[in-house]
PDB file of N, CA and C in Angstrom:
ATOM      1  N   MET Z  83       0.846  -1.212   0.021  1.00 64.00           N
ATOM      2  CA  MET Z  83       0.021  -0.039  -0.032  1.00 64.00           C
ATOM      3  C   MET Z  83       0.866   1.236   0.002  1.00 64.00           C
ATOM      4  N   THR Z  84       0.613   2.139  -0.850  1.00 79.00           N
ATOM      5  CA  THR Z  84       1.378   3.431  -1.038  1.00 79.00           C
ATOM      6  C   THR Z  84       0.940   4.329   0.124  1.00 79.00           C
ATOM      7  N   ALA Z  85       1.911   5.063   0.690  1.00 81.00           N
ATOM      8  CA  ALA Z  85       1.631   5.987   1.765  1.00 81.00           C
ATOM      9  C   ALA Z  85       0.781   7.164   1.327  1.00 81.00           C
ATOM     10  N   LEU Z  86      -0.228   7.471   2.022  1.00 83.00           N
ATOM     11  CA  LEU Z  86      -1.124   8.642   1.723  1.00 83.00           C
ATOM     12  C   LEU Z  86      -0.505   9.849   2.305  1.00 83.00           C
ATOM     13  N   THR Z  87      -0.564  10.958   1.456  1.00 80.00           N
ATOM     14  CA  THR Z  87      -0.084  12.291   1.955  1.00 80.00           C
ATOM     15  C   THR Z  87      -1.313  13.092   2.312  1.00 80.00           C
ATOM     16  N   LEU Z  88      -1.101  14.202   2.972  1.00 80.00           N
ATOM     17  CA  LEU Z  88      -2.201  15.107   3.293  1.00 80.00           C
ATOM     18  C   LEU Z  88      -2.931  15.559   2.025  1.00 80.00           C
ATOM     19  N   THR Z  89      -2.222  15.831   0.973  1.00 83.00           N
ATOM     20  CA  THR Z  89      -2.797  16.251  -0.325  1.00 83.00           C
ATOM     21  C   THR Z  89      -3.702  15.097  -0.795  1.00 83.00           C
ATOM     22  N   ASP Z  90      -3.247  13.894  -0.766  1.00 86.00           N
ATOM     23  CA  ASP Z  90      -4.125  12.757  -1.142  1.00 86.00           C
ATOM     24  C   ASP Z  90      -5.390  12.713  -0.347  1.00 86.00           C
ATOM     25  N   LEU Z  91      -5.269  12.937   0.969  1.00 88.00           N
ATOM     26  CA  LEU Z  91      -6.402  12.917   1.861  1.00 88.00           C
ATOM     27  C   LEU Z  91      -7.429  13.955   1.441  1.00 88.00           C
ATOM     28  N   ARG Z  92      -6.924  15.143   1.218  1.00 85.00           N
ATOM     29  CA  ARG Z  92      -7.809  16.281   0.889  1.00 85.00           C
ATOM     30  C   ARG Z  92      -8.561  16.178  -0.322  1.00 85.00           C
ATOM     31  N   ASP Z  93      -8.100  15.269  -1.220  1.00 89.00           N
ATOM     32  CA  ASP Z  93      -8.791  15.014  -2.510  1.00 89.00           C
ATOM     33  C   ASP Z  93      -9.847  13.981  -2.351  1.00 89.00           C
ATOM     34  N   ARG Z  94     -10.052  13.391  -1.155  1.00 94.00           N
ATOM     35  CA  ARG Z  94     -11.020  12.382  -0.997  1.00 94.00           C
ATOM     36  C   ARG Z  94     -12.024  12.742   0.074  1.00 94.00           C
ATOM     37  N   ALA Z  95     -13.238  12.276   0.001  1.00 96.00           N
ATOM     38  CA  ALA Z  95     -14.242  12.486   0.985  1.00 96.00           C
ATOM     39  C   ALA Z  95     -14.132  11.474   2.156  1.00 96.00           C
ATOM     40  N   THR Z  96     -13.835  10.234   1.862  1.00 97.00           N
ATOM     41  CA  THR Z  96     -13.701   9.173   2.874  1.00 97.00           C
ATOM     42  C   THR Z  96     -12.477   8.357   2.510  1.00 97.00           C
ATOM     43  N   ILE Z  97     -12.046   7.627   3.493  1.00 97.00           N
ATOM     44  CA  ILE Z  97     -10.996   6.611   3.313  1.00 97.00           C
ATOM     45  C   ILE Z  97     -11.388   5.361   4.138  1.00 97.00           C
ATOM     46  N   THR Z  98     -10.716   4.310   3.844  1.00 96.00           N
ATOM     47  CA  THR Z  98     -10.992   3.020   4.540  1.00 96.00           C
ATOM     48  C   THR Z  98     -10.335   3.103   6.006  1.00 96.00           C
ATOM     49  N   ILE Z  99     -10.770   2.233   6.814  1.00 97.00           N
ATOM     50  CA  ILE Z  99     -10.152   2.190   8.182  1.00 97.00           C
ATOM     51  C   ILE Z  99      -8.653   1.761   8.085  1.00 97.00           C
ATOM     52  N   PRO Z 100      -8.303   0.769   7.266  1.00 96.00           N
ATOM     53  CA  PRO Z 100      -6.846   0.479   7.157  1.00 96.00           C
ATOM     54  C   PRO Z 100      -6.064   1.718   6.603  1.00 96.00           C
ATOM     55  N   GLU Z 101      -6.618   2.468   5.684  1.00 95.00           N
ATOM     56  CA  GLU Z 101      -5.957   3.646   5.224  1.00 95.00           C
ATOM     57  C   GLU Z 101      -5.790   4.663   6.324  1.00 95.00           C
ATOM     58  N   ALA Z 102      -6.806   4.878   7.104  1.00 95.00           N
ATOM     59  CA  ALA Z 102      -6.684   5.821   8.236  1.00 95.00           C
ATOM     60  C   ALA Z 102      -5.628   5.261   9.238  1.00 95.00           C
ATOM     61  N   GLY Z 103      -5.575   3.978   9.414  1.00 95.00           N
ATOM     62  CA  GLY Z 103      -4.586   3.476  10.359  1.00 95.00           C
ATOM     63  C   GLY Z 103      -3.177   3.692   9.800  1.00 95.00           C
ATOM     64  N   GLN Z 104      -3.029   3.583   8.543  1.00 93.00           N
ATOM     65  CA  GLN Z 104      -1.727   3.850   7.909  1.00 93.00           C
ATOM     66  C   GLN Z 104      -1.355   5.329   8.128  1.00 93.00           C
ATOM     67  N   VAL Z 105      -2.225   6.264   8.020  1.00 92.00           N
ATOM     68  CA  VAL Z 105      -1.959   7.656   8.191  1.00 92.00           C
ATOM     69  C   VAL Z 105      -1.530   7.852   9.660  1.00 92.00           C
ATOM     70  N   LEU Z 106      -2.210   7.151  10.557  1.00 93.00           N
ATOM     71  CA  LEU Z 106      -1.903   7.338  11.986  1.00 93.00           C
ATOM     72  C   LEU Z 106      -0.765   6.503  12.492  1.00 93.00           C
ATOM     73  N   GLY Z 107      -0.180   5.653  11.648  1.00 92.00           N
ATOM     74  CA  GLY Z 107       0.975   4.819  12.087  1.00 92.00           C
ATOM     75  C   GLY Z 107       0.560   3.567  12.752  1.00 92.00           C
ATOM     76  N   LEU Z 108      -0.671   3.084  12.513  1.00 95.00           N
ATOM     77  CA  LEU Z 108      -1.247   1.856  13.109  1.00 95.00           C
ATOM     78  C   LEU Z 108      -1.360   0.748  12.077  1.00 95.00           C
ATOM     79  N   GLY Z 109      -1.241  -0.469  12.582  1.00 95.00           N
ATOM     80  CA  GLY Z 109      -1.535  -1.647  11.773  1.00 95.00           C
ATOM     81  C   GLY Z 109      -3.008  -1.784  11.561  1.00 95.00           C
ATOM     82  N   GLN Z 110      -3.411  -2.723  10.737  1.00 97.00           N
ATOM     83  CA  GLN Z 110      -4.803  -2.884  10.357  1.00 97.00           C
ATOM     84  C   GLN Z 110      -5.632  -3.319  11.545  1.00 97.00           C
ATOM     85  N   SER Z 111      -5.177  -4.207  12.347  1.00 98.00           N
ATOM     86  CA  SER Z 111      -5.919  -4.679  13.568  1.00 98.00           C
ATOM     87  C   SER Z 111      -6.113  -3.494  14.589  1.00 98.00           C
ATOM     88  N   ALA Z 112      -5.027  -2.826  14.810  1.00 98.00           N
ATOM     89  CA  ALA Z 112      -5.033  -1.717  15.758  1.00 98.00           C
ATOM     90  C   ALA Z 112      -6.053  -0.596  15.218  1.00 98.00           C
ATOM     91  N   ALA Z 113      -6.066  -0.377  13.961  1.00 98.00           N
ATOM     92  CA  ALA Z 113      -6.981   0.641  13.343  1.00 98.00           C
ATOM     93  C   ALA Z 113      -8.349   0.255  13.538  1.00 98.00           C
ATOM     94  N   TYR Z 114      -8.738  -1.050  13.232  1.00 98.00           N
ATOM     95  CA  TYR Z 114     -10.098  -1.535  13.391  1.00 98.00           C
ATOM     96  C   TYR Z 114     -10.430  -1.412  14.898  1.00 98.00           C
ATOM     97  N   SER Z 115      -9.614  -1.768  15.867  1.00 98.00           N
ATOM     98  CA  SER Z 115      -9.884  -1.708  17.216  1.00 98.00           C
ATOM     99  C   SER Z 115     -10.110  -0.257  17.624  1.00 98.00           C
ATOM    100  N   ALA Z 116      -9.269   0.631  17.106  1.00 98.00           N
ATOM    101  CA  ALA Z 116      -9.415   2.081  17.554  1.00 98.00           C
ATOM    102  C   ALA Z 116     -10.801   2.603  16.902  1.00 98.00           C
ATOM    103  N   ALA Z 117     -11.140   2.202  15.733  1.00 97.00           N
ATOM    104  CA  ALA Z 117     -12.445   2.623  15.191  1.00 97.00           C
ATOM    105  C   ALA Z 117     -13.577   2.118  16.009  1.00 97.00           C
ATOM    106  N   THR Z 118     -13.466   0.859  16.441  1.00 96.00           N
ATOM    107  CA  THR Z 118     -14.544   0.295  17.295  1.00 96.00           C
ATOM    108  C   THR Z 118     -14.685   1.065  18.568  1.00 96.00           C
ATOM    109  N   ARG Z 119     -13.559   1.484  19.187  1.00 97.00           N
ATOM    110  CA  ARG Z 119     -13.587   2.210  20.389  1.00 97.00           C
ATOM    111  C   ARG Z 119     -14.016   3.663  20.218  1.00 97.00           C
ATOM    112  N   GLY Z 120     -14.093   4.115  18.960  1.00 96.00           N
ATOM    113  CA  GLY Z 120     -14.480   5.495  18.652  1.00 96.00           C
ATOM    114  C   GLY Z 120     -13.288   6.456  18.546  1.00 96.00           C
ATOM    115  N   GLU Z 121     -12.096   5.936  18.684  1.00 97.00           N
ATOM    116  CA  GLU Z 121     -10.934   6.759  18.594  1.00 97.00           C
ATOM    117  C   GLU Z 121     -10.626   7.263  17.199  1.00 97.00           C
ATOM    118  N   ILE Z 122     -11.072   6.497  16.202  1.00 97.00           N
ATOM    119  CA  ILE Z 122     -10.985   6.903  14.845  1.00 97.00           C
ATOM    120  C   ILE Z 122     -12.484   7.222  14.489  1.00 97.00           C
ATOM    121  N   PRO Z 123     -12.770   8.442  13.942  1.00 97.00           N
ATOM    122  CA  PRO Z 123     -14.077   8.699  13.496  1.00 97.00           C
ATOM    123  C   PRO Z 123     -14.550   7.877  12.339  1.00 97.00           C
ATOM    124  N   THR Z 124     -15.781   7.283  12.411  1.00 98.00           N
ATOM    125  CA  THR Z 124     -16.249   6.503  11.296  1.00 98.00           C
ATOM    126  C   THR Z 124     -17.712   6.933  10.894  1.00 98.00           C
ATOM    127  N   LEU Z 125     -18.063   6.573   9.726  1.00 97.00           N
ATOM    128  CA  LEU Z 125     -19.495   6.745   9.284  1.00 97.00           C
ATOM    129  C   LEU Z 125     -19.895   5.313   8.788  1.00 97.00           C
ATOM    130  N   ALA Z 126     -21.107   4.924   9.139  1.00 96.00           N
ATOM    131  CA  ALA Z 126     -21.605   3.666   8.629  1.00 96.00           C
ATOM    132  C   ALA Z 126     -22.453   3.861   7.313  1.00 96.00           C
ATOM    133  N   LEU Z 127     -22.046   3.206   6.332  1.00 93.00           N
ATOM    134  CA  LEU Z 127     -22.730   3.331   5.055  1.00 93.00           C
ATOM    135  C   LEU Z 127     -23.176   1.844   4.707  1.00 93.00           C
ATOM    136  N   GLY Z 128     -24.382   1.572   5.081  1.00 95.00           N
ATOM    137  CA  GLY Z 128     -24.887   0.249   5.036  1.00 95.00           C
ATOM    138  C   GLY Z 128     -24.084  -0.561   5.978  1.00 95.00           C
ATOM    139  N   ARG Z 129     -23.516  -1.734   5.586  1.00 95.00           N
ATOM    140  CA  ARG Z 129     -22.687  -2.541   6.443  1.00 95.00           C
ATOM    141  C   ARG Z 129     -21.275  -2.136   6.451  1.00 95.00           C
ATOM    142  N   ARG Z 130     -20.940  -1.182   5.698  1.00 96.00           N
ATOM    143  CA  ARG Z 130     -19.539  -0.707   5.584  1.00 96.00           C
ATOM    144  C   ARG Z 130     -19.260   0.454   6.445  1.00 96.00           C
ATOM    145  N   LYS Z 131     -18.080   0.521   7.049  1.00 97.00           N
ATOM    146  CA  LYS Z 131     -17.709   1.714   7.804  1.00 97.00           C
ATOM    147  C   LYS Z 131     -16.525   2.367   7.062  1.00 97.00           C
ATOM    148  N   VAL Z 132     -16.559   3.704   6.933  1.00 98.00           N
ATOM    149  CA  VAL Z 132     -15.524   4.400   6.354  1.00 98.00           C
ATOM    150  C   VAL Z 132     -15.172   5.592   7.276  1.00 98.00           C
ATOM    151  N   VAL Z 133     -14.049   6.191   7.014  1.00 97.00           N
ATOM    152  CA  VAL Z 133     -13.503   7.282   7.849  1.00 97.00           C
ATOM    153  C   VAL Z 133     -13.688   8.572   7.054  1.00 97.00           C
ATOM    154  N   PRO Z 134     -14.516   9.575   7.579  1.00 97.00           N
ATOM    155  CA  PRO Z 134     -14.597  10.844   6.837  1.00 97.00           C
ATOM    156  C   PRO Z 134     -13.258  11.680   6.964  1.00 97.00           C
ATOM    157  N   VAL Z 135     -12.777  12.060   5.830  1.00 96.00           N
ATOM    158  CA  VAL Z 135     -11.463  12.750   5.821  1.00 96.00           C
ATOM    159  C   VAL Z 135     -11.445  14.022   6.605  1.00 96.00           C
ATOM    160  N   PRO Z 136     -12.550  14.913   6.572  1.00 95.00           N
ATOM    161  CA  PRO Z 136     -12.508  16.075   7.338  1.00 95.00           C
ATOM    162  C   PRO Z 136     -12.313  15.844   8.845  1.00 95.00           C
ATOM    163  N   ALA Z 137     -13.017  14.810   9.377  1.00 96.00           N
ATOM    164  CA  ALA Z 137     -12.920  14.480  10.738  1.00 96.00           C
ATOM    165  C   ALA Z 137     -11.496  13.926  11.112  1.00 96.00           C
ATOM    166  N   LEU Z 138     -10.936  13.125  10.207  1.00 95.00           N
ATOM    167  CA  LEU Z 138      -9.550  12.619  10.449  1.00 95.00           C
ATOM    168  C   LEU Z 138      -8.604  13.752  10.438  1.00 95.00           C
ATOM    169  N   LEU Z 139      -8.735  14.773   9.512  1.00 93.00           N
ATOM    170  CA  LEU Z 139      -7.806  15.883   9.466  1.00 93.00           C
ATOM    171  C   LEU Z 139      -7.894  16.759  10.736  1.00 93.00           C
ATOM    172  N   ARG Z 140      -9.112  16.889  11.258  1.00 93.00           N
ATOM    173  CA  ARG Z 140      -9.296  17.610  12.533  1.00 93.00           C
ATOM    174  C   ARG Z 140      -8.662  16.881  13.693  1.00 93.00           C
ATOM    175  N   LEU Z 141      -8.765  15.532  13.685  1.00 91.00           N
ATOM    176  CA  LEU Z 141      -8.112  14.763  14.710  1.00 91.00           C
ATOM    177  C   LEU Z 141      -6.556  14.956  14.598  1.00 91.00           C
ATOM    178  N   LEU Z 142      -6.094  15.067  13.447  1.00 89.00           N
ATOM    179  CA  LEU Z 142      -4.616  15.295  13.273  1.00 89.00           C
ATOM    180  C   LEU Z 142      -4.236  16.716  13.440  1.00 89.00           C
ATOM    181  N   GLY Z 143      -5.165  17.619  13.511  1.00 90.00           N
ATOM    182  CA  GLY Z 143      -4.814  19.052  13.647  1.00 90.00           C
ATOM    183  C   GLY Z 143      -4.266  19.598  12.350  1.00 90.00           C
ATOM    184  N   ALA Z 144      -4.739  19.019  11.179  1.00 83.00           N
ATOM    185  CA  ALA Z 144      -4.212  19.360   9.968  1.00 83.00           C
ATOM    186  C   ALA Z 144      -5.243  20.121   9.106  1.00 83.00           C
ATOM    187  N   THR Z 145      -6.188  20.854   9.736  1.00 75.00           N
ATOM    188  CA  THR Z 145      -7.151  21.571   8.955  1.00 75.00           C
ATOM    189  C   THR Z 145      -6.489  22.877   8.596  1.00 75.00           C
ATOM    190  N   ASP Z 146      -6.952  23.425   7.496  1.00 66.00           N
ATOM    191  CA  ASP Z 146      -6.394  24.678   7.005  1.00 66.00           C
ATOM    192  C   ASP Z 146      -7.497  25.816   7.034  1.00 66.00           C
ATOM    193  N   GLY Z 147      -8.511  25.582   7.773  1.00 56.00           N
ATOM    194  CA  GLY Z 147      -9.529  26.643   7.936  1.00 56.00           C
ATOM    195  C   GLY Z 147     -10.529  26.671   6.790  1.00 56.00           C
ATOM    196  N   GLU Z 148     -10.393  25.755   5.756  1.00 51.00           N
ATOM    197  CA  GLU Z 148     -11.362  25.705   4.655  1.00 51.00           C
ATOM    198  C   GLU Z 148     -12.583  25.053   5.075  1.00 51.00           C
ATOM    199  N   GLY Z 149     -13.764  25.461   4.586  1.00 44.00           N
ATOM    200  CA  GLY Z 149     -15.045  25.080   4.753  1.00 44.00           C
ATOM    201  C   GLY Z 149     -15.451  23.771   5.210  1.00 44.00           C
TER     202      GLY Z 149
END
């Protein structure tokens, strides 16, 4: 898996839990555990859970004040 940059993130509305884990320096199991505990923000879309990029950027303190 190629490392995601902040620019890559800003170009997407959502990312997968493993991708969010990669950004946070977590393995896949740790990322799913953190998402289950609510430490990684998620949205449920049917049976699938995804991570909203704006919420992840806020978590990282990487917002630039845009809308």
